[in-house]
mmCIF file of C-alpha atoms in Angstrom:
data_model
loop_
_atom_site.group_PDB
_atom_site.id
_atom_site.type_symbol
_atom_site.label_atom_id
_atom_site.label_comp_id
_atom_site.label_asym_id
_atom_site.label_seq_id
_atom_site.Cartn_x
_atom_site.Cartn_y
_atom_site.Cartn_z
ATOM 1 C CA MET A 1 134.903 80.175 107.638
ATOM 2 C CA THR A 2 132.484 79.017 104.960
ATOM 3 C CA TYR A 3 130.248 75.974 104.636
ATOM 4 C CA LYS A 4 128.036 74.197 102.106
ATOM 5 C CA ILE A 5 125.404 71.528 102.747
ATOM 6 C CA TYR A 6 124.346 68.892 100.221
ATOM 7 C CA THR A 7 121.065 67.090 100.909
ATOM 8 C CA LEU A 8 119.693 63.884 99.434
ATOM 9 C CA GLY A 9 116.358 62.264 100.199
ATOM 10 C CA CYS A 10 113.239 63.225 102.098
ATOM 11 C CA LYS A 11 111.671 66.346 103.604
ATOM 12 C CA VAL A 12 112.965 65.341 107.042
ATOM 13 C CA ASN A 13 116.516 65.370 105.687
ATOM 14 C CA GLU A 14 115.868 68.778 104.129
ATOM 15 C CA TYR A 15 114.594 70.076 107.466
ATOM 16 C CA GLU A 16 117.584 68.660 109.330
ATOM 17 C CA SER A 17 119.983 70.224 106.824
ATOM 18 C CA GLU A 18 118.309 73.596 107.385
ATOM 19 C CA VAL A 19 118.820 73.151 111.132
ATOM 20 C CA ILE A 20 122.496 72.275 110.586
ATOM 21 C CA GLY A 21 122.842 75.402 108.454
ATOM 22 C CA ASP A 22 121.269 77.514 111.201
ATOM 23 C CA ILE A 23 123.766 76.127 113.722
ATOM 24 C CA PHE A 24 126.748 76.860 111.485
ATOM 25 C CA GLU A 25 125.471 80.382 110.771
ATOM 26 C CA ASN A 26 125.071 80.978 114.511
ATOM 27 C CA HIS A 27 128.728 79.986 114.940
ATOM 28 C CA GLY A 28 129.903 82.605 112.461
ATOM 29 C CA PHE A 29 130.037 80.517 109.281
ATOM 30 C CA THR A 30 128.854 81.821 105.919
ATOM 31 C CA GLU A 31 127.286 79.658 103.216
ATOM 32 C CA SER A 32 129.463 79.492 100.102
ATOM 33 C CA ASP A 33 129.960 77.575 96.858
ATOM 34 C CA ASP A 34 133.659 77.414 97.730
ATOM 35 C CA PRO A 35 133.421 75.990 101.252
ATOM 36 C CA ASP A 36 135.940 75.369 103.996
ATOM 37 C CA VAL A 37 133.528 72.749 105.349
ATOM 38 C CA ALA A 38 131.336 70.527 103.137
ATOM 39 C CA ILE A 39 128.486 68.585 104.744
ATOM 40 C CA ILE A 40 126.631 65.782 102.971
ATOM 41 C CA ASN A 41 123.316 64.579 104.425
ATOM 42 C CA THR A 42 122.829 61.162 102.798
ATOM 43 C CA CYS A 43 119.864 58.971 101.870
ATOM 44 C CA THR A 44 119.538 55.193 101.719
ATOM 45 C CA VAL A 45 115.879 54.635 100.851
ATOM 46 C CA THR A 46 116.882 52.664 97.727
ATOM 47 C CA ASN A 47 120.067 51.111 96.358
ATOM 48 C CA THR A 48 120.100 53.969 93.860
ATOM 49 C CA ALA A 49 120.040 56.466 96.742
ATOM 50 C CA ASP A 50 123.099 54.737 98.194
ATOM 51 C CA SER A 51 124.898 55.050 94.872
ATOM 52 C CA LYS A 52 123.981 58.731 94.571
ATOM 53 C CA SER A 53 125.251 59.381 98.090
ATOM 54 C CA ARG A 54 128.589 57.683 97.423
ATOM 55 C CA LYS A 55 128.958 59.435 94.062
ATOM 56 C CA LEU A 56 128.286 62.811 95.666
ATOM 57 C CA ILE A 57 130.876 62.155 98.385
ATOM 58 C CA ARG A 58 133.528 61.351 95.765
ATOM 59 C CA SER A 59 132.570 64.387 93.692
ATOM 60 C CA VAL A 60 132.689 66.829 96.611
ATOM 61 C CA ARG A 61 136.017 65.427 97.834
ATOM 62 C CA LYS A 62 137.475 65.865 94.361
ATOM 63 C CA GLN A 63 136.023 69.357 93.891
ATOM 64 C CA PHE A 64 137.098 70.647 97.326
ATOM 65 C CA PRO A 65 140.172 68.617 98.330
ATOM 66 C CA ASN A 66 141.163 71.070 101.068
ATOM 67 C CA ALA A 67 137.733 71.293 102.685
ATOM 68 C CA VAL A 68 136.789 69.361 105.799
ATOM 69 C CA LEU A 69 134.296 66.789 104.503
ATOM 70 C CA MET A 70 131.553 65.713 106.915
ATOM 71 C CA VAL A 71 129.098 62.939 106.021
ATOM 72 C CA ALA A 72 125.935 62.105 107.963
ATOM 73 C CA GLY A 73 122.563 60.473 107.526
ATOM 74 C CA CYS A 74 120.775 57.299 106.580
ATOM 75 C CA MET A 75 123.365 55.847 104.185
ATOM 76 C CA THR A 76 126.217 55.963 106.688
ATOM 77 C CA GLN A 77 123.908 54.649 109.409
ATOM 78 C CA ASN A 78 122.963 51.727 107.186
ATOM 79 C CA LYS A 79 126.561 51.051 106.131
ATOM 80 C CA LYS A 80 128.115 51.531 109.578
ATOM 81 C CA ASP A 81 129.848 48.148 109.346
ATOM 82 C CA ASN A 82 131.135 48.789 105.833
ATOM 83 C CA LEU A 83 132.367 52.336 105.340
ATOM 84 C CA ASP A 84 134.972 51.361 102.754
ATOM 85 C CA GLY A 85 135.283 53.937 100.018
ATOM 86 C CA ILE A 86 133.738 56.760 102.063
ATOM 87 C CA ASP A 87 136.581 59.263 102.033
ATOM 88 C CA ALA A 88 135.406 61.749 104.628
ATOM 89 C CA ASP A 89 136.966 63.439 107.656
ATOM 90 C CA VAL A 90 133.916 63.109 109.902
ATOM 91 C CA ILE A 91 131.298 60.359 109.559
ATOM 92 C CA ILE A 92 128.185 60.089 111.727
ATOM 93 C CA GLY A 93 124.798 58.411 111.231
ATOM 94 C CA THR A 94 121.249 59.699 111.615
ATOM 95 C CA ASN A 95 121.745 60.825 115.197
ATOM 96 C CA ASN A 96 123.779 63.781 116.555
ATOM 97 C CA LYS A 97 123.380 65.950 113.447
ATOM 98 C CA THR A 98 123.030 68.990 115.708
ATOM 99 C CA GLU A 99 126.491 68.159 117.078
ATOM 100 C CA LEU A 100 128.308 68.456 113.736
ATOM 101 C CA ILE A 101 129.817 71.798 114.767
ATOM 102 C CA ASN A 102 131.348 70.093 117.815
ATOM 103 C CA TYR A 103 132.676 67.205 115.696
ATOM 104 C CA LEU A 104 134.255 69.820 113.437
ATOM 105 C CA GLU A 105 136.011 71.519 116.358
ATOM 106 C CA LYS A 106 137.304 68.152 117.577
ATOM 107 C CA TYR A 107 138.588 67.257 114.118
ATOM 108 C CA LYS A 108 140.351 70.598 113.695
ATOM 109 C CA LYS A 109 142.000 70.184 117.088
ATOM 110 C CA GLU A 110 143.084 66.545 116.831
ATOM 111 C CA LYS A 111 143.531 66.229 113.030
ATOM 112 C CA LYS A 112 142.222 62.660 113.207
ATOM 113 C CA ARG A 113 139.375 61.133 111.237
ATOM 114 C CA ILE A 114 136.195 60.794 113.302
ATOM 115 C CA ILE A 115 133.699 57.953 112.898
ATOM 116 C CA ASP A 116 130.883 58.024 115.460
ATOM 117 C CA ILE A 117 127.699 56.146 114.563
ATOM 118 C CA ASP A 118 125.250 55.419 117.375
ATOM 119 C CA ASP A 119 123.196 52.286 117.928
ATOM 120 C CA ILE A 120 120.057 53.875 116.524
ATOM 121 C CA SER A 121 117.775 51.351 118.236
ATOM 122 C CA LYS A 122 118.648 53.042 121.554
ATOM 123 C CA ALA A 123 118.583 56.634 120.357
ATOM 124 C CA LYS A 124 116.502 59.310 122.060
ATOM 125 C CA PHE A 125 114.734 62.089 120.190
ATOM 126 C CA GLU A 126 117.271 64.657 119.017
ATOM 127 C CA THR A 127 115.739 68.052 119.671
ATOM 128 C CA MET A 128 115.965 70.383 116.703
ATOM 129 C CA LYS A 129 114.588 73.854 116.274
ATOM 130 C CA LEU A 130 114.498 75.818 113.040
ATOM 131 C CA ASN A 131 114.275 79.530 113.688
ATOM 132 C CA ASN A 132 113.313 80.776 110.247
ATOM 133 C CA PHE A 133 112.599 78.312 107.433
ATOM 134 C CA ASP A 134 110.827 81.013 105.415
ATOM 135 C CA LEU A 135 108.168 83.554 106.251
ATOM 136 C CA THR A 136 105.314 81.590 104.666
ATOM 137 C CA ARG A 137 105.500 78.135 106.165
ATOM 138 C CA ALA A 138 107.710 76.778 108.899
ATOM 139 C CA TYR A 139 108.453 73.135 109.599
ATOM 140 C CA ILE A 140 108.556 71.539 113.027
ATOM 141 C CA LYS A 141 110.003 68.053 113.337
ATOM 142 C CA ILE A 142 107.911 66.428 116.048
ATOM 143 C CA GLU A 143 108.893 62.767 115.592
ATOM 144 C CA ASP A 144 111.636 60.467 114.360
ATOM 145 C CA GLY A 145 111.786 56.741 113.589
ATOM 146 C CA CYS A 146 109.259 54.137 112.478
ATOM 147 C CA ASP A 147 107.977 50.835 113.895
ATOM 148 C CA ASN A 148 105.879 49.711 110.926
ATOM 149 C CA TYR A 149 108.492 47.542 109.172
ATOM 150 C CA CYS A 150 106.918 47.552 105.727
ATOM 151 C CA THR A 151 108.654 44.850 103.708
ATOM 152 C CA PHE A 152 109.986 47.300 101.081
ATOM 153 C CA CYS A 153 111.425 49.843 103.534
ATOM 154 C CA ILE A 154 114.840 50.151 105.190
ATOM 155 C CA ILE A 155 113.949 53.247 107.203
ATOM 156 C CA PRO A 156 113.139 51.580 110.571
ATOM 157 C CA PHE A 157 116.642 50.119 110.536
ATOM 158 C CA VAL A 158 118.376 53.452 109.954
ATOM 159 C CA ARG A 159 116.055 55.847 111.795
ATOM 160 C CA GLY A 160 115.267 53.615 114.771
ATOM 161 C CA HIS A 161 112.130 53.304 116.884
ATOM 162 C CA VAL A 162 109.485 56.017 117.126
ATOM 163 C CA ARG A 163 110.488 58.812 119.508
ATOM 164 C CA CYS A 164 109.014 62.274 119.835
ATOM 165 C CA LYS A 165 109.566 65.863 120.894
ATOM 166 C CA LYS A 166 107.954 66.970 124.172
ATOM 167 C CA HIS A 167 104.589 68.511 123.439
ATOM 168 C CA GLU A 168 105.360 71.624 125.497
ATOM 169 C CA ASP A 169 108.418 72.202 123.292
ATOM 170 C CA VAL A 170 106.371 71.766 120.098
ATOM 171 C CA ILE A 171 103.757 74.270 121.259
ATOM 172 C CA LYS A 172 106.386 76.819 122.334
ATOM 173 C CA GLU A 173 108.264 76.440 119.050
ATOM 174 C CA ALA A 174 105.064 76.893 117.048
ATOM 175 C CA THR A 175 104.061 79.922 119.118
ATOM 176 C CA ASP A 176 107.474 81.536 118.620
ATOM 177 C CA LEU A 177 107.312 80.927 114.855
ATOM 178 C CA VAL A 178 103.854 82.498 114.612
ATOM 179 C CA ASN A 179 105.020 85.496 116.662
ATOM 180 C CA GLU A 180 107.910 85.900 114.191
ATOM 181 C CA GLY A 181 105.431 86.186 111.325
ATOM 182 C CA HIS A 182 104.945 82.668 109.980
ATOM 183 C CA LYS A 183 101.432 82.000 108.721
ATOM 184 C CA GLU A 184 101.651 78.223 108.343
ATOM 185 C CA ILE A 185 103.152 75.435 110.448
ATOM 186 C CA VAL A 186 103.898 72.020 108.914
ATOM 187 C CA LEU A 187 104.305 69.083 111.278
ATOM 188 C CA THR A 188 106.868 66.646 109.967
ATOM 189 C CA GLY A 189 108.666 63.449 110.915
ATOM 190 C CA ILE A 190 109.432 59.995 109.612
ATOM 191 C CA HIS A 191 106.067 58.724 110.872
ATOM 192 C CA THR A 192 104.402 61.975 111.900
ATOM 193 C CA GLY A 193 100.974 60.637 112.824
ATOM 194 C CA HIS A 194 102.477 58.176 115.325
ATOM 195 C CA TYR A 195 103.386 61.090 117.591
ATOM 196 C CA PHE A 196 102.940 60.622 121.332
ATOM 197 C CA ASP A 197 104.269 62.096 124.556
ATOM 198 C CA GLY A 198 103.300 59.670 127.293
ATOM 199 C CA ASN A 199 99.507 59.661 127.331
ATOM 200 C CA TYR A 200 99.433 62.848 125.280
ATOM 201 C CA SER A 201 98.398 61.880 121.741
ATOM 202 C CA PHE A 202 98.856 63.292 118.252
ATOM 203 C CA ALA A 203 95.245 64.454 118.335
ATOM 204 C CA ASP A 204 95.927 66.248 121.644
ATOM 205 C CA LEU A 205 98.829 68.043 119.970
ATOM 206 C CA LEU A 206 96.688 69.082 116.998
ATOM 207 C CA SER A 207 93.959 70.293 119.345
ATOM 208 C CA ASP A 208 96.412 72.509 121.265
ATOM 209 C CA LEU A 209 98.255 73.825 118.210
ATOM 210 C CA VAL A 210 95.121 75.061 116.404
ATOM 211 C CA LYS A 211 94.414 77.304 119.406
ATOM 212 C CA ILE A 212 97.627 79.311 119.014
ATOM 213 C CA PRO A 213 96.640 82.961 118.403
ATOM 214 C CA GLY A 214 97.651 84.156 114.944
ATOM 215 C CA LEU A 215 98.253 80.704 113.421
ATOM 216 C CA LYS A 216 96.441 80.680 110.078
ATOM 217 C CA ARG A 217 97.264 77.164 108.894
ATOM 218 C CA LEU A 218 98.370 73.902 110.446
ATOM 219 C CA ARG A 219 99.397 71.178 107.998
ATOM 220 C CA ILE A 220 100.366 67.533 108.566
ATOM 221 C CA SER A 221 103.153 66.484 106.203
ATOM 222 C CA SER A 222 101.863 62.896 106.010
ATOM 223 C CA ILE A 223 99.697 60.568 108.083
ATOM 224 C CA GLU A 224 98.739 56.897 107.857
ATOM 225 C CA ALA A 225 95.067 56.021 107.416
ATOM 226 C CA THR A 226 95.189 53.961 110.616
ATOM 227 C CA GLU A 227 96.209 57.067 112.576
ATOM 228 C CA VAL A 228 93.232 59.182 111.507
ATOM 229 C CA ASN A 229 91.232 58.124 114.557
ATOM 230 C CA ASP A 230 88.022 59.637 115.932
ATOM 231 C CA HIS A 231 89.925 62.142 118.084
ATOM 232 C CA VAL A 232 91.891 63.388 115.047
ATOM 233 C CA LEU A 233 88.657 63.548 113.045
ATOM 234 C CA ASP A 234 87.103 65.715 115.771
ATOM 235 C CA VAL A 235 89.926 68.255 115.412
ATOM 236 C CA ILE A 236 89.529 68.219 111.629
ATOM 237 C CA LYS A 237 85.790 68.767 112.004
ATOM 238 C CA ASN A 238 85.984 71.588 114.534
ATOM 239 C CA SER A 239 88.971 73.622 113.350
ATOM 240 C CA ASP A 240 89.435 75.828 110.312
ATOM 241 C CA VAL A 241 93.143 76.178 111.127
ATOM 242 C CA LEU A 242 93.898 72.558 110.227
ATOM 243 C CA VAL A 243 94.046 72.807 106.442
ATOM 244 C CA ASN A 244 91.749 70.990 104.014
ATOM 245 C CA HIS A 245 94.588 68.840 102.712
ATOM 246 C CA MET A 246 95.887 65.492 103.915
ATOM 247 C CA HIS A 247 98.618 63.318 102.462
ATOM 248 C CA ILE A 248 97.708 59.703 103.245
ATOM 249 C CA PRO A 249 99.936 57.007 101.670
ATOM 250 C CA LEU A 250 98.014 54.150 100.035
ATOM 251 C CA GLN A 251 101.066 52.401 98.431
ATOM 252 C CA THR A 252 98.812 49.986 96.520
ATOM 253 C CA GLY A 253 95.119 49.301 95.994
ATOM 254 C CA SER A 254 95.566 45.529 95.809
ATOM 255 C CA ASN A 255 94.730 43.606 98.958
ATOM 256 C CA GLN A 256 97.281 40.886 98.235
ATOM 257 C CA ILE A 257 100.076 43.389 97.655
ATOM 258 C CA LEU A 258 99.067 45.349 100.762
ATOM 259 C CA LYS A 259 99.479 42.127 102.708
ATOM 260 C CA ASP A 260 102.830 41.383 101.066
ATOM 261 C CA MET A 261 103.978 44.904 101.891
ATOM 262 C CA ASN A 262 103.001 44.392 105.546
ATOM 263 C CA ARG A 263 100.738 47.416 105.468
ATOM 264 C CA LYS A 264 98.301 47.670 108.385
ATOM 265 C CA TYR A 265 95.019 47.936 106.460
ATOM 266 C CA ASN A 266 93.169 46.571 103.441
ATOM 267 C CA LYS A 267 91.633 48.576 100.619
ATOM 268 C CA ASP A 268 88.121 48.556 102.134
ATOM 269 C CA TYR A 269 89.432 50.026 105.396
ATOM 270 C CA PHE A 270 91.272 52.749 103.472
ATOM 271 C CA ILE A 271 88.259 53.615 101.294
ATOM 272 C CA LYS A 272 85.956 53.884 104.315
ATOM 273 C CA LYS A 273 88.458 56.092 106.137
ATOM 274 C CA ILE A 274 88.647 58.532 103.216
ATOM 275 C CA GLU A 275 84.857 58.549 102.955
ATOM 276 C CA LYS A 276 84.641 59.431 106.654
ATOM 277 C CA ILE A 277 87.120 62.292 106.255
ATOM 278 C CA ARG A 278 85.191 63.699 103.298
ATOM 279 C CA SER A 279 81.874 63.381 105.116
ATOM 280 C CA ILE A 280 83.339 65.794 107.683
ATOM 281 C CA LYS A 281 85.166 68.072 105.220
ATOM 282 C CA PRO A 282 83.749 67.659 101.680
ATOM 283 C CA ASP A 283 86.390 70.040 100.254
ATOM 284 C CA MET A 284 89.270 68.019 101.719
ATOM 285 C CA SER A 285 92.048 67.400 99.196
ATOM 286 C CA ILE A 286 93.567 63.936 99.582
ATOM 287 C CA THR A 287 96.959 63.173 98.037
ATOM 288 C CA THR A 288 98.832 59.893 98.260
ATOM 289 C CA ASP A 289 101.872 57.747 97.475
ATOM 290 C CA VAL A 290 101.647 54.622 95.315
ATOM 291 C CA ILE A 291 104.328 52.033 94.529
ATOM 292 C CA VAL A 292 103.930 50.080 91.289
ATOM 293 C CA GLY A 293 105.697 46.909 90.255
ATOM 294 C CA PHE A 294 106.052 45.418 93.735
ATOM 295 C CA PRO A 295 107.270 41.792 93.505
ATOM 296 C CA GLY A 296 104.406 39.552 92.437
ATOM 297 C CA GLU A 297 102.150 42.400 91.235
ATOM 298 C CA THR A 298 100.273 40.771 88.368
ATOM 299 C CA ASP A 299 98.362 42.681 85.702
ATOM 300 C CA GLU A 300 95.165 41.781 87.541
ATOM 301 C CA MET A 301 96.526 43.147 90.840
ATOM 302 C CA PHE A 302 97.615 46.360 89.151
ATOM 303 C CA GLU A 303 94.150 46.775 87.609
ATOM 304 C CA GLU A 304 92.657 46.199 91.077
ATOM 305 C CA SER A 305 94.918 48.972 92.330
ATOM 306 C CA VAL A 306 93.852 51.310 89.523
ATOM 307 C CA GLU A 307 90.204 50.612 90.299
ATOM 308 C CA THR A 308 90.773 51.361 94.001
ATOM 309 C CA ILE A 309 92.608 54.593 93.202
ATOM 310 C CA LYS A 310 89.819 55.784 90.896
ATOM 311 C CA LYS A 311 87.170 54.877 93.473
ATOM 312 C CA ILE A 312 88.921 56.914 96.158
ATOM 313 C CA GLY A 313 89.389 59.895 93.838
ATOM 314 C CA PHE A 314 92.724 61.250 94.998
ATOM 315 C CA ASN A 315 93.557 64.816 94.013
ATOM 316 C CA LYS A 316 97.180 63.947 93.274
ATOM 317 C CA ILE A 317 99.245 60.756 93.235
ATOM 318 C CA HIS A 318 102.983 60.526 93.824
ATOM 319 C CA VAL A 319 103.996 57.409 91.896
ATOM 320 C CA PHE A 320 107.149 55.360 92.503
ATOM 321 C CA PRO A 321 108.371 52.259 90.666
ATOM 322 C CA TYR A 322 109.353 49.556 93.131
ATOM 323 C CA SER A 323 113.107 49.354 93.639
ATOM 324 C CA ASP A 324 114.935 46.610 95.532
ATOM 325 C CA ARG A 325 116.470 47.723 98.804
ATOM 326 C CA ALA A 326 119.146 45.372 100.118
ATOM 327 C CA GLY A 327 118.346 44.301 103.666
ATOM 328 C CA THR A 328 114.564 44.394 103.274
ATOM 329 C CA VAL A 329 112.187 41.443 103.126
ATOM 330 C CA ALA A 330 110.872 42.479 99.709
ATOM 331 C CA SER A 331 114.348 42.368 98.159
ATOM 332 C CA GLU A 332 114.358 38.607 98.743
ATOM 333 C CA MET A 333 110.913 38.069 97.196
ATOM 334 C CA LYS A 334 110.502 36.267 93.893
ATOM 335 C CA ASN A 335 108.529 37.279 90.791
ATOM 336 C CA LYS A 336 110.240 40.632 90.255
ATOM 337 C CA ILE A 337 108.517 42.866 87.712
ATOM 338 C CA PRO A 338 110.481 43.870 84.573
ATOM 339 C CA GLY A 339 111.485 47.515 84.280
ATOM 340 C CA ASN A 340 109.485 48.173 81.106
ATOM 341 C CA ILE A 341 106.264 47.027 82.789
ATOM 342 C CA LYS A 342 106.949 49.179 85.849
ATOM 343 C CA LYS A 343 107.540 52.158 83.567
ATOM 344 C CA GLU A 344 104.210 51.611 81.779
ATOM 345 C CA ARG A 345 102.374 51.385 85.099
ATOM 346 C CA VAL A 346 104.025 54.560 86.389
ATOM 347 C CA HIS A 347 102.950 56.510 83.295
ATOM 348 C CA ARG A 348 99.398 55.226 83.543
ATOM 349 C CA LEU A 349 99.020 56.375 87.137
ATOM 350 C CA LEU A 350 100.673 59.712 86.400
ATOM 351 C CA ASP A 351 98.073 60.281 83.671
ATOM 352 C CA ILE A 352 95.307 59.474 86.169
ATOM 353 C CA SER A 353 96.907 61.850 88.661
ATOM 354 C CA LYS A 354 97.134 64.749 86.196
ATOM 355 C CA GLU A 355 93.512 64.251 85.129
ATOM 356 C CA ALA A 356 92.445 64.311 88.797
ATOM 357 C CA GLU A 357 94.472 67.447 89.523
ATOM 358 C CA ILE A 358 92.931 69.304 86.587
ATOM 359 C CA LYS A 359 89.408 68.201 87.560
ATOM 360 C CA PHE A 360 89.938 69.401 91.147
ATOM 361 C CA MET A 361 91.147 72.790 89.904
ATOM 362 C CA ASN A 362 88.250 73.065 87.446
ATOM 363 C CA ASP A 363 85.858 72.392 90.340
ATOM 364 C CA HIS A 364 87.194 75.583 91.971
ATOM 365 C CA ILE A 365 86.663 77.913 89.010
ATOM 366 C CA GLY A 366 84.294 80.664 90.138
ATOM 367 C CA LYS A 367 84.865 79.836 93.796
ATOM 368 C CA GLU A 368 86.308 82.237 96.321
ATOM 369 C CA MET A 369 89.510 80.980 97.952
ATOM 370 C CA ILE A 370 92.257 82.203 100.257
ATOM 371 C CA PHE A 371 95.858 81.594 99.256
ATOM 372 C CA ILE A 372 99.211 82.674 100.665
ATOM 373 C CA PRO A 373 101.634 83.811 97.929
ATOM 374 C CA GLU A 374 105.108 82.322 98.317
ATOM 375 C CA VAL A 375 106.745 83.629 95.122
ATOM 376 C CA TYR A 376 106.517 86.832 93.068
ATOM 377 C CA GLU A 377 107.419 86.297 89.417
ATOM 378 C CA ASP A 378 106.822 88.479 86.340
ATOM 379 C CA GLY A 379 103.956 90.342 87.964
ATOM 380 C CA TYR A 380 102.274 87.205 89.321
ATOM 381 C CA LEU A 381 101.851 85.936 92.856
ATOM 382 C CA ILE A 382 102.250 82.159 93.148
ATOM 383 C CA GLY A 383 101.291 80.088 96.157
ATOM 384 C CA HIS A 384 98.912 77.503 97.600
ATOM 385 C CA THR A 385 95.455 77.415 99.078
ATOM 386 C CA GLY A 386 94.867 75.450 102.252
ATOM 387 C CA ASN A 387 93.750 72.446 100.204
ATOM 388 C CA TYR A 388 96.956 72.733 98.174
ATOM 389 C CA ILE A 389 95.701 74.124 94.893
ATOM 390 C CA HIS A 390 98.597 75.845 93.114
ATOM 391 C CA VAL A 391 97.341 79.391 92.486
ATOM 392 C CA LYS A 392 98.774 82.026 90.156
ATOM 393 C CA ALA A 393 97.324 85.515 90.295
ATOM 394 C CA LYS A 394 98.353 88.933 88.994
ATOM 395 C CA GLY A 395 99.184 91.125 91.972
ATOM 396 C CA ASP A 396 101.672 93.227 93.907
ATOM 397 C CA GLU A 397 104.867 91.994 95.533
ATOM 398 C CA ASP A 398 103.870 93.494 98.889
ATOM 399 C CA MET A 399 101.150 90.824 99.114
ATOM 400 C CA LEU A 400 103.765 88.085 99.518
ATOM 401 C CA ARG A 401 103.241 85.876 102.571
ATOM 402 C CA GLU A 402 99.884 87.472 103.365
ATOM 403 C CA GLU A 403 96.449 85.923 103.084
ATOM 404 C CA VAL A 404 94.954 86.916 99.716
ATOM 405 C CA LYS A 405 91.362 86.377 98.587
ATOM 406 C CA VAL A 406 91.007 85.164 94.992
ATOM 407 C CA VAL A 407 88.484 83.625 92.626
ATOM 408 C CA GLY A 408 89.573 80.873 90.218
ATOM 409 C CA THR A 409 89.151 81.796 86.540
ATOM 410 C CA GLU A 410 90.885 79.140 84.406
ATOM 411 C CA VAL A 411 93.215 76.164 84.610
ATOM 412 C CA ASN A 412 96.676 76.523 83.118
ATOM 413 C CA TYR A 413 98.247 73.362 84.496
ATOM 414 C CA PRO A 414 99.890 73.176 86.991
ATOM 415 C CA TYR A 415 98.243 76.444 88.077
ATOM 416 C CA LEU A 416 94.722 77.615 88.739
ATOM 417 C CA ILE A 417 94.796 81.134 87.300
ATOM 418 C CA SER A 418 92.876 83.410 89.635
ATOM 419 C CA GLU A 419 91.818 87.008 90.153
ATOM 420 C CA ILE A 420 92.398 88.878 93.385
ATOM 421 C CA ARG A 421 89.282 90.125 95.163
ATOM 422 C CA PRO A 422 89.049 92.831 97.843
#
C-alpha cells in the first residue's frame, strides 16, 4: 500500500510526521503522490492555521476520494468538541501519533469511523525515535507541552503540560544516530529548554550529550532566556560541541507588552542574559522571534521594542504580525492594531534583520570557519557553520555531510561565499 503525509505548522510537527513516515515504511508502505492512505498533521497556532487545516482536509478528500483519510494534530485536539465538517475516516489529537498504523488496521477491519482524542492534560510523553532524518543533522524530540500560558498562545491547551523523554533514552538515541553517521544533533520540543527527568536537568542532558564520541555539533532548537541558567552557561563555556548559535525568543522589546503577553522577564533581564552569553562566547549568533502589533502596542511601545532589538544586536529576527487566536486571553483584549500598521512594522523589523544578517556575514570575511555542506548544486556546496552562517563554496560532491574548512570571501545574500581550504 501507499501513503502520503501532509504537514502544517512547526518543526515539532515536521519531526512527528517524519516519525509517522518511518513507521509506515517499516510496515511495508511506500510514499506516493497517489496514496491509499492520506495523513494530515494539522496546526492550530492561529485562526488562519485552523482554516488552512480544514481547507487541506477538504482538498485531500476531494483529490483522493478512495483513500483512507487520517487527521491528527493540534487543530483536531483544539476542536475535539466541534469536529463538524472534518470529513475523515480516522481523527486523533496531538497524542498517539505513533499509533496511527494501528488505527488504520482497526479502521480497515471494522469499516467504522474512528474518533479518539485524549484528554491532553493527562497525557504522558509519547516516545518517538527517528532513525534517519538525513545524514547531516538529526532531530531528537526530548520534550512536549508547555506551562507558560502566554496570553497570545493556544499551544498549552492543545499540547498539554510539560513532559519529557527519559534522559537515558535521549543519550542512547543520540549515540545511535552519531554511530550511523550523523554529524549534528538538534534537540527539539514545544518548550525544549524546560526539559527535566526527575532531578536530572536540561543542563545535565547537555553536559552528557556533548561527551558522546564522534558528535561534532549539538544544537538547541529554541530556548527561553529564563532557562539559560548558570549550569547551562557552564556547558556553553566548556564545550565546543554545543554550537555557537542560540535561538532565544524575545517576542517584544516593550516592557508593557511583555507584561501583557505574560512573558516571564522584562527587557533588562533579557539584555543582561544575552550580554552574559556573549561574554562567554563572543562569536555566539543569537536569533529570535518577535511579534508586532500585539493588542495595545502603541507607536511608542513599538519604538521601544525597536530600540531594544537594536541594543541586543540579534543576528536574525523571525517577525510575525499578531493574529487573534480564539480561546486565548489576548483575543479578548481591546485596542487591536490595524492590519496596515502591523504590515509596516513587520517590514521595518525585516529590514533590520537583513541588515544584521549581512553585517554578521561581513564580519566573517577573511575568517576561517568550519561548515557542513547539506546540498550540492551547480558545482557549489551549500550548508551552515555552527553559528548558522549560510555558506556557499565551490567544491566536490563527495564533501557533502563532512566537515569542510573554508574562508569567507564575499557576501551574496543570503550566502557568505567562501573558499575551501586544506
